[in-house]
mmCIF file of C-alpha atoms in Angstrom:
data_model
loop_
_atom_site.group_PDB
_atom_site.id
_atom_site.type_symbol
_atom_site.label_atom_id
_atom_site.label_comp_id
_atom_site.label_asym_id
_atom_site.label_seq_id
_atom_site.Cartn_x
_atom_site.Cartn_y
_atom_site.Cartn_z
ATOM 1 C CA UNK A 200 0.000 0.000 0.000
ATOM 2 C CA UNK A 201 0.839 3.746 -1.091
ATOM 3 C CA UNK A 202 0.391 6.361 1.788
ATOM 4 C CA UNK A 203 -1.527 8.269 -0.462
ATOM 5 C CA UNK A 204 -5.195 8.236 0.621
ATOM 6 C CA UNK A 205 -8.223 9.490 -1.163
ATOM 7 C CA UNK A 206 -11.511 10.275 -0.105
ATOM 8 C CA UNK A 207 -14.829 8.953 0.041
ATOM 9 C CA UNK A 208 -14.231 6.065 -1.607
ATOM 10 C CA UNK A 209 -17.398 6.005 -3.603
ATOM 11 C CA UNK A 210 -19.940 8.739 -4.640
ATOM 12 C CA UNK A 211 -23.506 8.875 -5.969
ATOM 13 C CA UNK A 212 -24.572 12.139 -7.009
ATOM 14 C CA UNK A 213 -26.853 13.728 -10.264
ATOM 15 C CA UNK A 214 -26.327 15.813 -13.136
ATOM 16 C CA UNK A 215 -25.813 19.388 -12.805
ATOM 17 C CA UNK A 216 -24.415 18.731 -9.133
ATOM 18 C CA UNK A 217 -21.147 19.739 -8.244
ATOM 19 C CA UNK A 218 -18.962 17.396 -6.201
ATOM 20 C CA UNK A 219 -15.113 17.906 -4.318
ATOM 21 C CA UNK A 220 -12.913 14.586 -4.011
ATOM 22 C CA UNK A 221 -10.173 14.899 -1.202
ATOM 23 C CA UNK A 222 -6.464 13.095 -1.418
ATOM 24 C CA UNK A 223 -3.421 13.018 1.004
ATOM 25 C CA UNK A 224 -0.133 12.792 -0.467
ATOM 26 C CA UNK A 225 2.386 10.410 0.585
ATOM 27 C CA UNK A 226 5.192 12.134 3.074
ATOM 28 C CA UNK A 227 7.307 13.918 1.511
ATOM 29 C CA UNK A 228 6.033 14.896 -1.459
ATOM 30 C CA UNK A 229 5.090 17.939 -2.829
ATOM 31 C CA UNK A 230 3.722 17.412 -6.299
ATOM 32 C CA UNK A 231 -0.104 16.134 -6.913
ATOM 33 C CA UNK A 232 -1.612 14.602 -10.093
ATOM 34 C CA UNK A 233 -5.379 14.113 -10.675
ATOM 35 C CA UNK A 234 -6.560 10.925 -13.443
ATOM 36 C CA UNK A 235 -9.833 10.246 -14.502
ATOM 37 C CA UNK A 236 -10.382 6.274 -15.478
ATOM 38 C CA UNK A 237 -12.936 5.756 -17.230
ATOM 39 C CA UNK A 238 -14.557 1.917 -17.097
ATOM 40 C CA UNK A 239 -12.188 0.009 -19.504
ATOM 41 C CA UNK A 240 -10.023 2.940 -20.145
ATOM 42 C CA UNK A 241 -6.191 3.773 -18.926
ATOM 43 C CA UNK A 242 -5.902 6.714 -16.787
ATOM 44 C CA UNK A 243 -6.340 10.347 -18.206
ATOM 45 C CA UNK A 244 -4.811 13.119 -16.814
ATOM 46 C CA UNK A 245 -6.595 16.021 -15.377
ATOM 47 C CA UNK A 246 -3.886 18.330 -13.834
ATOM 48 C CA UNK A 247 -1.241 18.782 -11.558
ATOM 49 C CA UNK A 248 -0.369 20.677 -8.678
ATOM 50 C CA UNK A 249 3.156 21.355 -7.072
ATOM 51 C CA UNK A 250 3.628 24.372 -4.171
ATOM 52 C CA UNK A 251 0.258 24.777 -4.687
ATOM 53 C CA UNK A 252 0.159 26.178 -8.127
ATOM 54 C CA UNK A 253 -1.273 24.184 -11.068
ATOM 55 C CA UNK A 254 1.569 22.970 -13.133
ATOM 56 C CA UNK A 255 -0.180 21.209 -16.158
ATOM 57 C CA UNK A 256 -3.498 20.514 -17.369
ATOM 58 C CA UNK A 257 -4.770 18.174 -19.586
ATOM 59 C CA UNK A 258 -7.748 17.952 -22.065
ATOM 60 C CA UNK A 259 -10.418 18.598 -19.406
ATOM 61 C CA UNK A 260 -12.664 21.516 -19.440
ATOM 62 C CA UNK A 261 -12.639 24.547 -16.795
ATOM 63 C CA UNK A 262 -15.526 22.796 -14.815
ATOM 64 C CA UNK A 263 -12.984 20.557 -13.340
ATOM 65 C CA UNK A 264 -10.959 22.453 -10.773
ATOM 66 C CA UNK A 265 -8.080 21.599 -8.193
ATOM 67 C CA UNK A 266 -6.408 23.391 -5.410
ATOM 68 C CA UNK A 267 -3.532 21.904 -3.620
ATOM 69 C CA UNK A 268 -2.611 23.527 0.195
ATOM 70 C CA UNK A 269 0.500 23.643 2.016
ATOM 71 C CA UNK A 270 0.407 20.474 3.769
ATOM 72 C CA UNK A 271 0.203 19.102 -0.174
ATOM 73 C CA UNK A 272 -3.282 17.354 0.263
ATOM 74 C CA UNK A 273 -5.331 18.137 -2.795
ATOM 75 C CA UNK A 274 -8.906 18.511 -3.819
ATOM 76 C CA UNK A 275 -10.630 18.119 -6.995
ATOM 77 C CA UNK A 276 -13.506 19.950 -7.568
ATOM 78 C CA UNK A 277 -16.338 19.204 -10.242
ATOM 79 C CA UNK A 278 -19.179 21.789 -11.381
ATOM 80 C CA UNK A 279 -22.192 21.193 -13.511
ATOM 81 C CA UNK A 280 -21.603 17.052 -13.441
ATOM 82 C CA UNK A 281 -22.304 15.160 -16.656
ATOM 83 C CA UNK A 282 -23.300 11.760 -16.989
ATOM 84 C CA UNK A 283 -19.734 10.953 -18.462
ATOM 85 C CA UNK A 284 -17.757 12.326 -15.453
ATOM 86 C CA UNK A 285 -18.715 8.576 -14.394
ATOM 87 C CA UNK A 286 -15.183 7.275 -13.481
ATOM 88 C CA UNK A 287 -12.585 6.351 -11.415
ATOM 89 C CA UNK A 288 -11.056 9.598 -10.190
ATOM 90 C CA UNK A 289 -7.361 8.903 -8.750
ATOM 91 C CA UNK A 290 -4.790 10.936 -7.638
ATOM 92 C CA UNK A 291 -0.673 10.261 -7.291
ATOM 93 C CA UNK A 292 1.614 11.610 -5.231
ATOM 94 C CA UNK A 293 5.428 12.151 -6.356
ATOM 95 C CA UNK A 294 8.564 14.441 -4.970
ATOM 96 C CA UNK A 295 9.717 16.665 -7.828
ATOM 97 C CA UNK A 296 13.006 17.649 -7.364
ATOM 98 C CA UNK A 297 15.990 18.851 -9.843
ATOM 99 C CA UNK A 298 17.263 15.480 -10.959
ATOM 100 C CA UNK A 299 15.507 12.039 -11.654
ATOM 101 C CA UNK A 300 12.003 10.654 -12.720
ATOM 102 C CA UNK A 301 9.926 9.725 -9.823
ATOM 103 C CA UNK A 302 7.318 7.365 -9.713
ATOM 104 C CA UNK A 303 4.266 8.485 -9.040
ATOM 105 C CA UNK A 304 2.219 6.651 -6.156
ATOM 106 C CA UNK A 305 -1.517 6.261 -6.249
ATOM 107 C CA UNK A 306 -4.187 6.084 -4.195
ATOM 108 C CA UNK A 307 -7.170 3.486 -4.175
ATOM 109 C CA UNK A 308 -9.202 6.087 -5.860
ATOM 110 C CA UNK A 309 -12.917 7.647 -5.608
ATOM 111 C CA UNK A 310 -15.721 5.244 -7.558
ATOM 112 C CA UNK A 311 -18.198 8.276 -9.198
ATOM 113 C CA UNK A 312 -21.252 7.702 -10.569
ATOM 114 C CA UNK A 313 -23.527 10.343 -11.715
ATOM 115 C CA UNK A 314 -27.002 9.642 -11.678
ATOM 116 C CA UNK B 173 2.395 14.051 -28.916
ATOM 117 C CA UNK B 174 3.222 10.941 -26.596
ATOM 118 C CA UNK B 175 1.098 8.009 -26.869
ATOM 119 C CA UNK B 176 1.091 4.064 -25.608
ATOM 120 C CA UNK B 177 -0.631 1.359 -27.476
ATOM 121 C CA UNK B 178 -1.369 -1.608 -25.453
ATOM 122 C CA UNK B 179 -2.126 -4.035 -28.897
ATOM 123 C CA UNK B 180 -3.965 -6.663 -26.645
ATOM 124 C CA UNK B 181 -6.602 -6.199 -24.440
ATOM 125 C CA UNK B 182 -6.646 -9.492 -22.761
ATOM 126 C CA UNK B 183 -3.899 -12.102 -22.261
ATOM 127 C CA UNK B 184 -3.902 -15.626 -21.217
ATOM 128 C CA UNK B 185 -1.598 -18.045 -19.190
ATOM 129 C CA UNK B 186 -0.969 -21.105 -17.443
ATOM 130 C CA UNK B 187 0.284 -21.290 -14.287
ATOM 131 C CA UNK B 188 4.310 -21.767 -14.290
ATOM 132 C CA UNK B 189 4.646 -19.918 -17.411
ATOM 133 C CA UNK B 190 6.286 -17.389 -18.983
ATOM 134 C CA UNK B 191 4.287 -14.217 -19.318
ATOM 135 C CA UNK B 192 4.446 -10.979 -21.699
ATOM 136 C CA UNK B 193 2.692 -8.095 -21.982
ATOM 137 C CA UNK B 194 2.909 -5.448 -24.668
ATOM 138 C CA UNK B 195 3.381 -2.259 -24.966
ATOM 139 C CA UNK B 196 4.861 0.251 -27.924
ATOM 140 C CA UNK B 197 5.551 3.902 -27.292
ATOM 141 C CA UNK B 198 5.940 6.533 -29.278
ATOM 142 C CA UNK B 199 7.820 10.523 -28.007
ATOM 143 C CA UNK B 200 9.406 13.146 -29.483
ATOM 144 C CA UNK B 201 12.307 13.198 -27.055
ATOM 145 C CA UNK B 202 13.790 10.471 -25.058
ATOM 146 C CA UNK B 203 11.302 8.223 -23.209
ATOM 147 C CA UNK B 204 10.627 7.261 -19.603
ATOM 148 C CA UNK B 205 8.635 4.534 -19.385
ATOM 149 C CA UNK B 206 6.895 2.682 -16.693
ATOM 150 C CA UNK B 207 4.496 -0.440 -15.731
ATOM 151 C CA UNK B 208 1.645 -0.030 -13.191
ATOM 152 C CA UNK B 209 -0.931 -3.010 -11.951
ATOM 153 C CA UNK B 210 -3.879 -2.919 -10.740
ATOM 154 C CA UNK B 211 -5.928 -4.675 -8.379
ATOM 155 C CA UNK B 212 -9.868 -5.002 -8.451
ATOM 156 C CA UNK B 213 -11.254 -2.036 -6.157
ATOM 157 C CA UNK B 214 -7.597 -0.752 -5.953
ATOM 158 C CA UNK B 215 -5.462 1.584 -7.328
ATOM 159 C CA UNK B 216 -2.201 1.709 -9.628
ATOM 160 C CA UNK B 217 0.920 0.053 -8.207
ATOM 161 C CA UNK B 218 4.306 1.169 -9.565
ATOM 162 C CA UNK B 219 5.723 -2.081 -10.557
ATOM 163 C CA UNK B 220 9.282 -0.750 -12.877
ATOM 164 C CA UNK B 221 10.648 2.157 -14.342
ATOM 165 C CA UNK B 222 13.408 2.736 -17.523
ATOM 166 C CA UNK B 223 14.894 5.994 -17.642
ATOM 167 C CA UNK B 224 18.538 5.111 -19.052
ATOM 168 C CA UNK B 225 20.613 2.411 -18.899
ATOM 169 C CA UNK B 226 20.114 -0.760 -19.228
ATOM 170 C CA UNK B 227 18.095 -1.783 -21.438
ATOM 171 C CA UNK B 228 16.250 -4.701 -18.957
ATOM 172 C CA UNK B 229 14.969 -3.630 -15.986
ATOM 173 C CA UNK B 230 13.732 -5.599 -12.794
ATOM 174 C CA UNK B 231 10.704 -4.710 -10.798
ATOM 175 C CA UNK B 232 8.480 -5.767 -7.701
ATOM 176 C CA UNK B 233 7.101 -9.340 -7.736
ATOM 177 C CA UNK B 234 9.879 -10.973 -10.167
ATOM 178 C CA UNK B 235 8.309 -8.140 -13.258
ATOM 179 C CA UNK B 236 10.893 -7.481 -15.828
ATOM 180 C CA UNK B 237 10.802 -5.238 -18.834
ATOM 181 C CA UNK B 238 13.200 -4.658 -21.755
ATOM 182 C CA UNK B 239 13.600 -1.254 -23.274
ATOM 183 C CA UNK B 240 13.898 -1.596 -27.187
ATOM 184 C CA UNK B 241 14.450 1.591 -28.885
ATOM 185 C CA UNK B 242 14.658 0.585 -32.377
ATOM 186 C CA UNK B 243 10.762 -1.106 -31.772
ATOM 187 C CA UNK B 244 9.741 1.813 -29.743
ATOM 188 C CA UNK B 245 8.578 -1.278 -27.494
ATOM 189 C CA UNK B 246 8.662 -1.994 -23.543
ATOM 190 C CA UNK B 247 7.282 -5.385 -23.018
ATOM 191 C CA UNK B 248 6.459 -6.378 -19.019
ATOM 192 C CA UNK B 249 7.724 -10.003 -18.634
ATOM 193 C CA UNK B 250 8.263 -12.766 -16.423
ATOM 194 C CA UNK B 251 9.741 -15.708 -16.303
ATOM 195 C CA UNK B 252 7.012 -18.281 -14.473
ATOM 196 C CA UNK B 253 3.534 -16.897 -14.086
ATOM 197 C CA UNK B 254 1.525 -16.866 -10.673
ATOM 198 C CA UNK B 255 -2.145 -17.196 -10.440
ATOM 199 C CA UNK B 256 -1.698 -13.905 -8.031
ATOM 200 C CA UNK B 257 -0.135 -11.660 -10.919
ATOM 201 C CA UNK B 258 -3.746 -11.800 -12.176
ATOM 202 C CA UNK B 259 -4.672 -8.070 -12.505
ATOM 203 C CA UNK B 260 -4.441 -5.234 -15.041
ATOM 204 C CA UNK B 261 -1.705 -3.868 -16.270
ATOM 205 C CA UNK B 262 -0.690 -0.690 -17.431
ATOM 206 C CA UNK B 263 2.473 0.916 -19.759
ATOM 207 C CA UNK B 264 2.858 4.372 -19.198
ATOM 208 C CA UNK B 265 5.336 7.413 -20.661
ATOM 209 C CA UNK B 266 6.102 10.606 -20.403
ATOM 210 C CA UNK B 267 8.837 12.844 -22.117
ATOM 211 C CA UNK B 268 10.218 15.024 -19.382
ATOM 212 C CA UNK B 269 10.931 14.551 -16.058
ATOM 213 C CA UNK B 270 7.554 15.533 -13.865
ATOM 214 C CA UNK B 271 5.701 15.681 -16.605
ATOM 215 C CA UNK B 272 2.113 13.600 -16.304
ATOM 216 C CA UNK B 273 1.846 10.196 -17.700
ATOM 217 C CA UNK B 274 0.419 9.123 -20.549
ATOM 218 C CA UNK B 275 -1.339 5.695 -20.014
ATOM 219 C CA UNK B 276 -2.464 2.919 -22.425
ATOM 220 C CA UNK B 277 -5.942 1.603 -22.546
ATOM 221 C CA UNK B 278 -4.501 -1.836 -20.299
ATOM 222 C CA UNK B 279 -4.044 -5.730 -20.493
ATOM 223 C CA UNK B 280 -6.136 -8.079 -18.410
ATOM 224 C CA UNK B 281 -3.931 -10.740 -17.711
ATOM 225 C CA UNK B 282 -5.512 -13.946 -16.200
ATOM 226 C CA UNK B 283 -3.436 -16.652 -15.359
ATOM 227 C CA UNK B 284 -5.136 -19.830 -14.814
ATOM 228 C CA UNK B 285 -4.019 -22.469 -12.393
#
């Protein structure tokens, strides 16, 4: 097991809701990454979040939104849901530093389903 | 662009056996590749990394891969198959260092005792 946790674990809500996801990073690291995995799809990513700035984004529209905060837990927020935000939402954990590619550690995800 | 292909979506073995699971890459720079599993109800689980080197690396659980640049190709192996490695399995690259992944679409493997 990763000591990256995310929170709830599973999440029922209904179009045009808006819903937050929660995840702890692993100690020591300061860099957050948000995937959406849809059933029978790899992982796509969302964005990314080191010191608390967004470092990256990926093909997602401006509905989904992140904030990281000093401790370098992360949320991921979601406005307006659509039935095809239905996924697997997981975040990873890595350190970035100045040299070498880290691995980046998952948690057990958040299972939501919009209704 | 980067991009993974994962060519089979499902792949079958027997107990004992040898086991190898596909993967082809393709970057505009130099890539760093990697193999995650996963576990029903779980999430990924780093399993090897190549960044430079060698061109076979070891990983967790008696995983292997083998780097082939001139296939653009980073095939997960290993040598005798447990009915426990039965998960799915993903190849993954990126192009610079803390950059996101880029993930392929997975192989189911199944082994069967």
């Amino acid at each position: 097991e990763t000591g990256v946790t995310q929170s709830p674990t599973h999440l029922i809500k209904t179009r045009g809701q808006q819903v937050t996801l929660r995840c702890s990073s692993q100690s020591g690291h300061n860099t957050v990454s948000w995937y959406q995995q849809a059933l029978g799809q790899g992982p796509q990513f969302i964005f990314q979040y080191y010191r608390e700035e967004e470092n990256g984004r990926g093909n997602f529209p401006p509905r989904f939104s992140g904030l990281q905060f000093p401790n370098y837990s992360s949320e991921l927020n979601v406005n307006a849901l659509e039935l095809d935000d239905s996924a697997l939402y997981l975040c990873a954990s890595s350190y970035s530093g100045t040299s070498a590619h880290n691995e980046q550690f998952f948690g057990p995800g958040t299972r939501l389903t919009v209704l | 662009a980067q991009s993974v292909a994962q060519p089979e979506d499902q792949v079958n073995v027997a107990e004992g056996n040898p086991l190898t699971v596909k993967c082809t890459y393709s970057v505009s720079g130099n890539p760093y590749l990697f193999w995650y599993v996963q576990y029903p109800n779980r999430g990924l689980q780093f399993l090897l990394k190549y960044i430079t080197g060698d061109n076979l690396v070891k990983g967790s659980y008696g995983f292997e891969a083998e780097f082939n640049k001139s296939q653009t190709s980073f095939h997960l192996k290993k040598p005798s198959a447990l009915v426990s490695d039965s998960a799915l399995y993903f190849c993954a690259v990126r192009d610079l260092r803390n950059t996101p992944l880029v993930f392929g679409k997975g192989t189911r493997l199944s082994v069967i005792a």
